[in-house]
Coordinates of C-alpha atoms in Angstrom, one line a residue:
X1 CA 0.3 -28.6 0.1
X2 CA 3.8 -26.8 0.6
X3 CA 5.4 -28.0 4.2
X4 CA 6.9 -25.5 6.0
X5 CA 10.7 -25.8 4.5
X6 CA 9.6 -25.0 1.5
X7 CA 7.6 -22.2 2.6
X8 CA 10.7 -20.6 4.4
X9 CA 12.8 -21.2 0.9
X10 CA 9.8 -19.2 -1.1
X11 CA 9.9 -17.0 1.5
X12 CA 13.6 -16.0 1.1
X13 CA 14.0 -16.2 -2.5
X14 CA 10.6 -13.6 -2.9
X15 CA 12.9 -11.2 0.2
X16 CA 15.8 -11.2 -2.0
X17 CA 14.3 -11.3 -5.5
X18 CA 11.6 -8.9 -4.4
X19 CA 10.2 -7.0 -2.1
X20 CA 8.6 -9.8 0.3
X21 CA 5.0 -11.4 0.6
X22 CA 2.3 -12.0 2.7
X23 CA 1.8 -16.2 4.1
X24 CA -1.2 -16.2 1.4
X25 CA 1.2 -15.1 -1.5
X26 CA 4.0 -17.5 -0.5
X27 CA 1.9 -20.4 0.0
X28 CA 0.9 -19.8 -3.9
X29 CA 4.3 -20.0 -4.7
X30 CA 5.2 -22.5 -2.9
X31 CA 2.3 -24.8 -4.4
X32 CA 4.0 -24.2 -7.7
X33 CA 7.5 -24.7 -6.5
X34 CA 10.3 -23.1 -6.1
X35 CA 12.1 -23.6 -9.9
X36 CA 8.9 -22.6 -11.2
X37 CA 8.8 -19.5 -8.8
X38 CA 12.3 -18.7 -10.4
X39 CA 11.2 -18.9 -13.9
X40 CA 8.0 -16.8 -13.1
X41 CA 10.1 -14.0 -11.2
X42 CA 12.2 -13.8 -14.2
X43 CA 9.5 -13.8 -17.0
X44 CA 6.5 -12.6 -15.3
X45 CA 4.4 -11.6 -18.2
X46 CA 2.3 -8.8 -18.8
X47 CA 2.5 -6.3 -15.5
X48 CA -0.7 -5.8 -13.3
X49 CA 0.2 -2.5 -10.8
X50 CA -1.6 0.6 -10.7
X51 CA -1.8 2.5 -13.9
X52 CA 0.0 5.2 -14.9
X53 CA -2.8 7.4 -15.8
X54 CA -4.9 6.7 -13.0
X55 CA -1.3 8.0 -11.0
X56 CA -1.2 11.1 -13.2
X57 CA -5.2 12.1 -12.3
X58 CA -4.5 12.1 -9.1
X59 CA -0.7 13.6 -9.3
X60 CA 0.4 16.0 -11.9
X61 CA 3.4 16.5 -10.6
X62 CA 4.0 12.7 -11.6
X63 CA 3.0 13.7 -14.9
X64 CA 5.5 16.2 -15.6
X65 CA 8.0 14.8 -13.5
X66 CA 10.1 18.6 -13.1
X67 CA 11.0 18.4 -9.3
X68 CA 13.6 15.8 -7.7
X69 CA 10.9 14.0 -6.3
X70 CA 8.1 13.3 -8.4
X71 CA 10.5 10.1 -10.1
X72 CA 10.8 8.3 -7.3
X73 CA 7.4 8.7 -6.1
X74 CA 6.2 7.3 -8.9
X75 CA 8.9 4.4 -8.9
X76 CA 8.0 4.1 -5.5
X77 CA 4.1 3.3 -6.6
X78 CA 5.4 1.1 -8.8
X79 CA 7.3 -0.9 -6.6
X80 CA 4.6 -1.3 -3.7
X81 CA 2.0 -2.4 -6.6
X82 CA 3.6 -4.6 -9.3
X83 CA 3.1 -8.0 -9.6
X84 CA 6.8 -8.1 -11.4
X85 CA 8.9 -7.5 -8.4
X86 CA 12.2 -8.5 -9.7
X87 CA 12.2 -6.2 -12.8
X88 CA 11.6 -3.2 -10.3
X89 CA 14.6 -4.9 -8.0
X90 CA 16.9 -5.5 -10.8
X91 CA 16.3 -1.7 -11.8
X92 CA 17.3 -0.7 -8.3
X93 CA 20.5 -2.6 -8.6
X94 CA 21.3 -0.9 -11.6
X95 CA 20.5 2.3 -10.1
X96 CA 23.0 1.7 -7.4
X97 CA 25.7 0.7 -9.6
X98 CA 24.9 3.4 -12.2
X99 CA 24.5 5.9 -10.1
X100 CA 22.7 9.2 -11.5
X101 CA 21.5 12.3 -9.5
X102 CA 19.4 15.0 -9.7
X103 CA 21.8 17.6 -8.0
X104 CA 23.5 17.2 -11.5
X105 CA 21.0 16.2 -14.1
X106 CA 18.0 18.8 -12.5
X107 CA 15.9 17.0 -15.1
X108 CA 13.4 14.4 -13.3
X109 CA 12.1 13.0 -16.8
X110 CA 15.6 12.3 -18.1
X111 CA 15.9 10.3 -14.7
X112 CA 12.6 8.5 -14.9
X113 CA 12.9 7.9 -18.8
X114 CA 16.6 6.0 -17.2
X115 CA 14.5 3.7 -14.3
X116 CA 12.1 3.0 -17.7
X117 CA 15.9 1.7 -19.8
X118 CA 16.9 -0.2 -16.5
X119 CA 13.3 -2.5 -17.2
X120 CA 13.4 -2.5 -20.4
X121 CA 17.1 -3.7 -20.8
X122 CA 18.2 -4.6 -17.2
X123 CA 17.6 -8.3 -16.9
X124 CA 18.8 -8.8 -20.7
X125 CA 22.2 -8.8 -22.7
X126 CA 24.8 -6.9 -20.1
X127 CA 26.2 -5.6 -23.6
X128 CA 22.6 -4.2 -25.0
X129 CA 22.3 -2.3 -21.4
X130 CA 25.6 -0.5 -21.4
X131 CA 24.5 0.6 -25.1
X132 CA 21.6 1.9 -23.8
X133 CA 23.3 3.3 -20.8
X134 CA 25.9 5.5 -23.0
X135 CA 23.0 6.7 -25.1
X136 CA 21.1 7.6 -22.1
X137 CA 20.4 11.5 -21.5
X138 CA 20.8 11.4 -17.6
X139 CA 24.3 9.5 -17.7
X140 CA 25.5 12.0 -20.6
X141 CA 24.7 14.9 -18.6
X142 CA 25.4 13.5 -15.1
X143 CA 29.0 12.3 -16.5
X144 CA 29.8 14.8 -19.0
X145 CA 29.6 12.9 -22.2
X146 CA 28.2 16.4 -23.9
X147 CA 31.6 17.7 -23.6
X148 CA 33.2 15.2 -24.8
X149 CA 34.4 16.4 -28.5
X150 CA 37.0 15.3 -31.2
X151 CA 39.9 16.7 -30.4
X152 CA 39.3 17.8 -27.0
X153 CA 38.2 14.7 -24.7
X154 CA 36.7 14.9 -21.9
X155 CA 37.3 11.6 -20.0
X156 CA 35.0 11.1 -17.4
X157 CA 32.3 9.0 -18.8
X158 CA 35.1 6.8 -20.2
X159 CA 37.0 6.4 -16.8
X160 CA 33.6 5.8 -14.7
X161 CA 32.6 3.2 -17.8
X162 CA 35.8 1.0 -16.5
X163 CA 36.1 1.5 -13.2
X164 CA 32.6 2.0 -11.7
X165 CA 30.5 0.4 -14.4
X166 CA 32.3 -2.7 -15.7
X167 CA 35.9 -3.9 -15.1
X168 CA 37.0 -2.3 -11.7
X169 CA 40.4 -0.2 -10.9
X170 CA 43.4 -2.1 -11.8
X171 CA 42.2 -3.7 -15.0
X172 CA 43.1 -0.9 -17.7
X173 CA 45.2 1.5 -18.0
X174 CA 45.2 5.7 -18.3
X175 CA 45.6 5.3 -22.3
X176 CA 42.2 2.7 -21.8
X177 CA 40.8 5.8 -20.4
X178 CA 41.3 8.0 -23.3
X179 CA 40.6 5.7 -26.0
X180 CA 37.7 4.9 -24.6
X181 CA 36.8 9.1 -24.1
X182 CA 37.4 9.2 -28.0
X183 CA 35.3 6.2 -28.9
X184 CA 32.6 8.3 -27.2
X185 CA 33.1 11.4 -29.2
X186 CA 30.0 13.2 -30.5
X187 CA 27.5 10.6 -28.4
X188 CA 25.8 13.6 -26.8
X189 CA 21.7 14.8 -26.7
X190 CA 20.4 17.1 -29.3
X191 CA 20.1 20.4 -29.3
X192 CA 22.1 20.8 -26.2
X193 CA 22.7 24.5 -25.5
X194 CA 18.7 24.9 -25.7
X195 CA 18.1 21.8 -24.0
X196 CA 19.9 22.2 -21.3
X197 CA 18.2 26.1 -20.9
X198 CA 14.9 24.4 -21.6
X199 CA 15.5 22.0 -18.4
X200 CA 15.5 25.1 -15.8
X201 CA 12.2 26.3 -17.0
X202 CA 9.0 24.8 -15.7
X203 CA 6.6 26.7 -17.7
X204 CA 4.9 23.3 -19.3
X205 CA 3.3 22.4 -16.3
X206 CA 1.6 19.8 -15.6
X207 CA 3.0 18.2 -18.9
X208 CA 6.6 18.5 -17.9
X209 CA 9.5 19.5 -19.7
X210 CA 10.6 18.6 -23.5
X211 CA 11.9 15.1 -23.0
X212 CA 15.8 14.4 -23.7
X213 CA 16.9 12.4 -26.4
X214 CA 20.3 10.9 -28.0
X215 CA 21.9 12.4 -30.7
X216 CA 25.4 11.0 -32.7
X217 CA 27.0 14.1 -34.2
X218 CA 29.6 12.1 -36.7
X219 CA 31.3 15.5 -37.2
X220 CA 31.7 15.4 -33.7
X221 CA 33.3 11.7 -33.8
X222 CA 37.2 10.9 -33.4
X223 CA 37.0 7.9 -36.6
X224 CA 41.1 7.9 -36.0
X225 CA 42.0 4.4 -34.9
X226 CA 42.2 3.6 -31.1
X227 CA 44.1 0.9 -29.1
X228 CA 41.8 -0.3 -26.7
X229 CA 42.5 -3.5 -24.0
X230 CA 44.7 -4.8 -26.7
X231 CA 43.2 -4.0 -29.5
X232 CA 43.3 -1.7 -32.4
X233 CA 40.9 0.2 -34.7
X234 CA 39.1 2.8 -35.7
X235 CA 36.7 1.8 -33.1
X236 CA 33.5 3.8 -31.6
X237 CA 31.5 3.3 -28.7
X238 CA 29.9 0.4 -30.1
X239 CA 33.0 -1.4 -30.3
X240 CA 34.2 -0.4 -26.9
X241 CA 31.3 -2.0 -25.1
X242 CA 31.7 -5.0 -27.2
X243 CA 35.4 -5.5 -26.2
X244 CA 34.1 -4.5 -22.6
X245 CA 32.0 -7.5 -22.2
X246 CA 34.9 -9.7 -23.6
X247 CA 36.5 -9.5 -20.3
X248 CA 36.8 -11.8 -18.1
X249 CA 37.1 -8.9 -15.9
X250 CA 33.7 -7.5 -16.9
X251 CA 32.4 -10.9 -16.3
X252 CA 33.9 -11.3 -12.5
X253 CA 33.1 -7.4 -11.7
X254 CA 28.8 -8.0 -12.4
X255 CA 29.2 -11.5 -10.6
X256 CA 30.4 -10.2 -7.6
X257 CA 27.6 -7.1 -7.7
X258 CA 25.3 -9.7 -8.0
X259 CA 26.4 -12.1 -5.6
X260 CA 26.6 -9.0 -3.2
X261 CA 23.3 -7.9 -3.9
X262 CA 21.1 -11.1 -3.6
X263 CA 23.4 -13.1 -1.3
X264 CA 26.0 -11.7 1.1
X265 CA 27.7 -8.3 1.2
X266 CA 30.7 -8.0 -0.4
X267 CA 33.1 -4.8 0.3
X268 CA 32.7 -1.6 -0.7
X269 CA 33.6 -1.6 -4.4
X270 CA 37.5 0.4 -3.9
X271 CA 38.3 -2.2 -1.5
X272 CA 37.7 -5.0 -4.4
X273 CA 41.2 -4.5 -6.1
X274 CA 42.5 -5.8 -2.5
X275 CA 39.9 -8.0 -1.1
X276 CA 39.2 -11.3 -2.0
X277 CA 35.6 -12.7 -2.9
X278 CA 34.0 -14.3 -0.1
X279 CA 32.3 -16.8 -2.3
X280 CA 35.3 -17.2 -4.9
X281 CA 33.4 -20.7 -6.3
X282 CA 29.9 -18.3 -6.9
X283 CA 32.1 -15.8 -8.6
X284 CA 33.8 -18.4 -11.1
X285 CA 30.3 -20.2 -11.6
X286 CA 28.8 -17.1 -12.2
X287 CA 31.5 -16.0 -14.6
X288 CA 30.8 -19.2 -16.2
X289 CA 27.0 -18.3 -17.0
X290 CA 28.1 -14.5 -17.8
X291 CA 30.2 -16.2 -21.0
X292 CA 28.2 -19.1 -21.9
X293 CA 24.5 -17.2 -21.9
X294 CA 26.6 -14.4 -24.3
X295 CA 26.6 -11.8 -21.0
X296 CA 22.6 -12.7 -20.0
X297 CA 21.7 -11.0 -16.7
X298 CA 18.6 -13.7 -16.8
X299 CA 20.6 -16.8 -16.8
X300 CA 23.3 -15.2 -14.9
X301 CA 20.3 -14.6 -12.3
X302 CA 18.4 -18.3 -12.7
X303 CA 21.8 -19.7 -12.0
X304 CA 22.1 -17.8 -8.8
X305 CA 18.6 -18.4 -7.6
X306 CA 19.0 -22.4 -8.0
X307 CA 22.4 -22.3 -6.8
X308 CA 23.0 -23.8 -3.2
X309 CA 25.2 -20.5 -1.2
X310 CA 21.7 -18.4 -2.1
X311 CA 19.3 -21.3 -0.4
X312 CA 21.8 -22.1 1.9
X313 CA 20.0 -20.8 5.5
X314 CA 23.6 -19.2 6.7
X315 CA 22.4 -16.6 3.6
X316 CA 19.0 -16.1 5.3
X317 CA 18.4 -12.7 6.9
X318 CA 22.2 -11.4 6.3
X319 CA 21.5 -8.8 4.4
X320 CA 20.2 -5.2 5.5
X321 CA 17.4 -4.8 3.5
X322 CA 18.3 -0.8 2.4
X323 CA 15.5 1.7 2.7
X324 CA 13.6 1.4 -0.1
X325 CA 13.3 -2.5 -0.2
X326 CA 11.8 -1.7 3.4
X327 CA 9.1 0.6 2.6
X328 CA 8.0 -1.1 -0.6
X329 CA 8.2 -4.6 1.6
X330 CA 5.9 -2.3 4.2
X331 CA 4.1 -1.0 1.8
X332 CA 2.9 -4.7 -0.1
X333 CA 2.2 -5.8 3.4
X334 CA -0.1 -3.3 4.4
X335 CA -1.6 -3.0 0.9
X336 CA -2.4 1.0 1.6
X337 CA -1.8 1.7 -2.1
X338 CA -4.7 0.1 -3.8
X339 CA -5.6 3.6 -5.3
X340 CA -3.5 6.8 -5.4
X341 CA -3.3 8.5 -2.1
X342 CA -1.1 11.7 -1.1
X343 CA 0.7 9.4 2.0
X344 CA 2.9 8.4 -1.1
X345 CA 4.7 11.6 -0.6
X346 CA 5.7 11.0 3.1
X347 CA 6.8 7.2 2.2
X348 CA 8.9 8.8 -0.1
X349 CA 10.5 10.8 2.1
X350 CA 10.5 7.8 5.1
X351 CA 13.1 6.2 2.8
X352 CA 15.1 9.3 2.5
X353 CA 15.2 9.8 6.4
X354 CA 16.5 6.2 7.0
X355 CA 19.1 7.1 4.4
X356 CA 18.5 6.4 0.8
X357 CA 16.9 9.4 -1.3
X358 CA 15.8 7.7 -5.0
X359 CA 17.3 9.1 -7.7
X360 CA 19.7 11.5 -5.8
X361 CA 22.7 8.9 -4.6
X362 CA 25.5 10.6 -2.7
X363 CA 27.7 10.0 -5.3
X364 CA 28.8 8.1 -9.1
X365 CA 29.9 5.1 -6.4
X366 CA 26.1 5.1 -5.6
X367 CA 25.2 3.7 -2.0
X368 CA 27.1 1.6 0.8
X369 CA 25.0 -1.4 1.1
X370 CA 24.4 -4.2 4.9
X371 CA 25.3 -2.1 7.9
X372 CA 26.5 1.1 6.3
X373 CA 22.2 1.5 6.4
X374 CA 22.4 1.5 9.9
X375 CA 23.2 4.3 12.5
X376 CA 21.4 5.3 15.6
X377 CA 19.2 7.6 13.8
X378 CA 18.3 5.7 10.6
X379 CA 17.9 2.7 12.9
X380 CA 15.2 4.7 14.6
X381 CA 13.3 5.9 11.7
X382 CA 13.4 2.4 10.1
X383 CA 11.8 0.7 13.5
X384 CA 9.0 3.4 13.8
X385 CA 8.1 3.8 10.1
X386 CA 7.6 -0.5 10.1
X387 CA 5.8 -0.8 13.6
X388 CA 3.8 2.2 13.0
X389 CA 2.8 0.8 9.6
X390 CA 2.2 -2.4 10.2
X391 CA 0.6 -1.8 13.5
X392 CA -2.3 0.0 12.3
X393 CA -5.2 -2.2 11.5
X394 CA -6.8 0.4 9.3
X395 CA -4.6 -0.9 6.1
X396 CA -6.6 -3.0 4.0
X397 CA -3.6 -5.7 4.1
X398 CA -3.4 -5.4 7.8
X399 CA -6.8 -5.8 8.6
X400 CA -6.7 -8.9 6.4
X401 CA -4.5 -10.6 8.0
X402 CA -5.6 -10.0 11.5
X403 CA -9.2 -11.5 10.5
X404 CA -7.6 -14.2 8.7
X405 CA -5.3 -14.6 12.2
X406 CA -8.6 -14.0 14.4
X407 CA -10.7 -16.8 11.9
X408 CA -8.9 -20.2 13.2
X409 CA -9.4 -19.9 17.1
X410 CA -6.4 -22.0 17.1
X411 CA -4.2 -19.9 16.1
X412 CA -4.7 -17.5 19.6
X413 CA -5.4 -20.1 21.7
X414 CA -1.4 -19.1 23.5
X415 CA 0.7 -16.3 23.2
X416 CA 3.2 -19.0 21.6
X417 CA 0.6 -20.0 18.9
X418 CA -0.2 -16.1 18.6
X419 CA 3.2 -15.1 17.5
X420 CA 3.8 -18.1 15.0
X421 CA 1.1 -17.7 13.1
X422 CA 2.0 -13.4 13.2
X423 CA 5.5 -14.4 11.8
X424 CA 3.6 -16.6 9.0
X425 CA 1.6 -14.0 7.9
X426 CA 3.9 -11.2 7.4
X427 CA 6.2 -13.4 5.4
X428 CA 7.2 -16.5 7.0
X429 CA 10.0 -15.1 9.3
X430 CA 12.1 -17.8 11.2
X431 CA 13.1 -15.7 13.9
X432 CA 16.3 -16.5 16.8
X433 CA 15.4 -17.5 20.0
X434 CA 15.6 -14.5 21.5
X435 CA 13.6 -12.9 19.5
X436 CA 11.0 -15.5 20.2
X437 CA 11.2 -14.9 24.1
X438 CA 11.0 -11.4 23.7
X439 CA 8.0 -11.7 21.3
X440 CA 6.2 -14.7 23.3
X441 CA 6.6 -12.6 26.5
X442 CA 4.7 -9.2 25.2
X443 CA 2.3 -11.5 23.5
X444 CA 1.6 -13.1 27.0
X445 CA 0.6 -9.8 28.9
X446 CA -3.2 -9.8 29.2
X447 CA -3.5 -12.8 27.6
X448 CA -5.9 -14.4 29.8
X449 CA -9.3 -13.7 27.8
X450 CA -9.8 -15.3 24.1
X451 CA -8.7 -13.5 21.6
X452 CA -11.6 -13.3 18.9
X453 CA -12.4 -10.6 16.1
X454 CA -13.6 -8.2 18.5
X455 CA -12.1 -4.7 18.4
X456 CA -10.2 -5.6 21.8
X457 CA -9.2 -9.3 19.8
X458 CA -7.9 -7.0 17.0
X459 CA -5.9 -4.7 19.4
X460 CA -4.2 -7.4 20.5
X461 CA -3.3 -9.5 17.3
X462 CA -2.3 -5.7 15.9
X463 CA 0.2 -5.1 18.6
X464 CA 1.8 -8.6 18.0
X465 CA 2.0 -7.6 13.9
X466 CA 3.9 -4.6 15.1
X467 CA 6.2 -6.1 17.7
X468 CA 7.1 -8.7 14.9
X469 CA 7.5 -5.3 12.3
X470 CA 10.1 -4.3 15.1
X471 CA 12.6 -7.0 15.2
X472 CA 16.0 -7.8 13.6
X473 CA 14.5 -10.2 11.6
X474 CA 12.2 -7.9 9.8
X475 CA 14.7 -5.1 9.0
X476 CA 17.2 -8.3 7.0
X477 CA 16.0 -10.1 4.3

């Protein structure tokens, strides 16, 4: 039997490494340990989550995929039902880093085919993703790789590649910029002219439009030889991504995304060039892993997840969980998913009112992460959506836990013992003592009469979930 630190450490690592659990889930975990919690985060096996053609029955539009939204309802469904959270989280750090829209793309296959790369090749060799990542429709379109011809460069993928994707401003230079633009010559789709006609039209509904795909036109290709970071030779895009990842650069700029993303914000990225690390010994170690593993993501990850800053408690509940880790957290909680259901289009657009529309970033920088979430509105929406889902006992997951609160007359025999076992439940959440008043003190009004599994026992044990969905606690992971 788990004791209650180990709980609180399965509890954090399944916040930051997924999208949170229920006390039942963690307490599984927990019985298995927490390096073997690592190791089954990072290699969970064959998926269980609702099926995609049980998702396409009921949605057509998630089918064909043709509108902005229709991707990242589907993604959405994905992330409130698979039981291989961290692939799904690892694919929304990619997203933020490589940024792609729909405002630019208008192509919500090309976009969802990209989310599909990110789990395919997002927690493996950092080289074998940026391959994928310059062949990848959405990125050619969305940074202009299709006009990118031999003789006439167009250098926008190649500048974002450096400064945005991999090394960060002030490690290359303008000529980097344009060998790199040449390297990339004649990596563009096929068939563009039509293709990029085709994407306007809709008239293959419900099947969606002709899919994208990657074409190398070696006509097209600059073969002339390139000096590159150093080196020379007749290199292509290949070869640029390989002498990419040989940077210790590279190496640093992924550690500190990382490091910022799973334990402690970090700057916005143009203020990196100036701002120091705040962890500068996670950085190096993590740098470490990045060159010994051959550029892993995996053991880069393992080695963060069993390193001390992450289970160090002054990480716990730093981090702003952003608006899509909150809704899929809500959404596994409440378990409201268990088939298809048309609410998935106004979760969708929850997210998007507290700030964070899926596949449509505001720009190629992607999304300010920690308090940049929060304003006076967003803050709003984000409190209502979680108390108002978690407050209503209808939710299969909700109604769970309130009979499995309402079971152990112990648990309500005081509005102290009330609120303990509430914060359990819903992921046990250590909470500051001021939280704790607040919560103890709602929990106390009309609690004079046992509190049993009767509708007016449920009310009650239902309004404490939701005051706990309503703290500071809740909205951090």
């Amino acid at each position: 039997m788990a004791n209650t630190k180990d709980l609180a450490m399965i509890a954090h690592l399944l916040r930051r490494a997924g999208f949170g659990a229920n006390r039942e889930q963690i307490g599984m975990h927990a019985n298995a340990g927490y390096q073997n919690t690592v190791e089954a985060l990072l290699n969970p096996g064959e998926e269980d989550r609702m099926d995609d053609h049980l998702i396409r029955r009921f949605h057509p539009e998630l089918s064909g995929m043709m509108g902005p939204n229709a991707p990242g309802q589907n993604w959405l469904y994905r992330m409130a039902t698979t039981s291989a959270p961290l692939r799904e989280k690892m694919a929304l750090f990619w997203h933020g880093i490589f940024a792609t829209g729909y405002a630019k793309v208008i192509h919500g296959k090309a976009l969802s085919d990209q989310t599909r790369m990110f789990r395919t090749f997002g927690m493996g060799s950092f080289k074998d993703l940026l391959i994928q990542l310059s062949k990848d429709p959405a990125m050619i379109i969305w940074l202009d790789n299709q006009d990118n011809h031999n003789g006439a460069i167009n250098e926008n993928f190649g500048r974002e590649l450096l400064e945005l994707f991999t090394m960060g401003v002030g490690n290359y230079t303008e000529r980097d910029i344009k060998e790199c633009a040449r390297a990339f010559t004649g990596w563009t789709i096929a068939n563009r002219e039509y293709m990029e006609l085709r994407s306007q039209r809709d008239s293959d509904w419900p099947y969606g439009r002709i899919a994208w795909h990657f074409k190398y036109h070696p006509e097209d290709h600059d073969d002339g030889e390139k000096e590159f970071l150093g080196q020379r030779g007749r290199f292509n895009g290949e070869d640029i991504i390989h002498i990419i990842c040989q940077q210790e650069a590279t190496a640093r700029f992924i550690s500190r995304h990382l490091y910022s993303f799973f334990v402690s914000d970090e700057p916005p990225i143009p203020e990196w060039r100036y701002t120091p690390p705040t962890n500068p010994e996670a950085i190096d170690e993590l740098t470490r892993v990045y060159f010994d593993s051959s550029y892993d993501i995996s053991a880069m990850l393992r080695a963060l997840f069993n390193s001390s800053y992450f289970q160090s408690q002054d990480s716990w509940y730093s981090k702003v969980k952003s608006p899509v880790e909150l809704v899929a957290g809500v959404l596994r909680l409440t378990g409201e998913f268990n088939r298809p259901r048309r609410e998935i289009i106004d979760r969708y657009f929850q997210a998007s009112y507290m700030g964070q529309f899926l596949n449509n970033p505001p720009s190629v920088e992607g999304w300010h992460q920690g308090t940049d979430w929060l304003d006076t509105g967003t803050l709003v929406e984000r409190v209502n959506f979680a108390s108002q889902q978690i407050g209503d006992s209808t939710k299969p997951g909700i109604q769970a836990m309130i009979e499995r609160i309402a079971s152990t007359p112990n648990n309500v025999a005081s509005p102290e013992n009330l609120i303990s076992v509430c914060l359990e439940e819903m992921g046990v959440i250590s909470v500051e003592e001021d939280t704790m008043r607040v919560l103890i003190d709602f929990a106390s009004q009309g609690h004079d009469q046992p509190i049993n599994a009767s509708n007016d026992g449920s009310q009650k044990i239902s309004a404490a979930l939701q005051m706990v969905a309503s703290t500071k606690e809740f909205q951090r992971s």
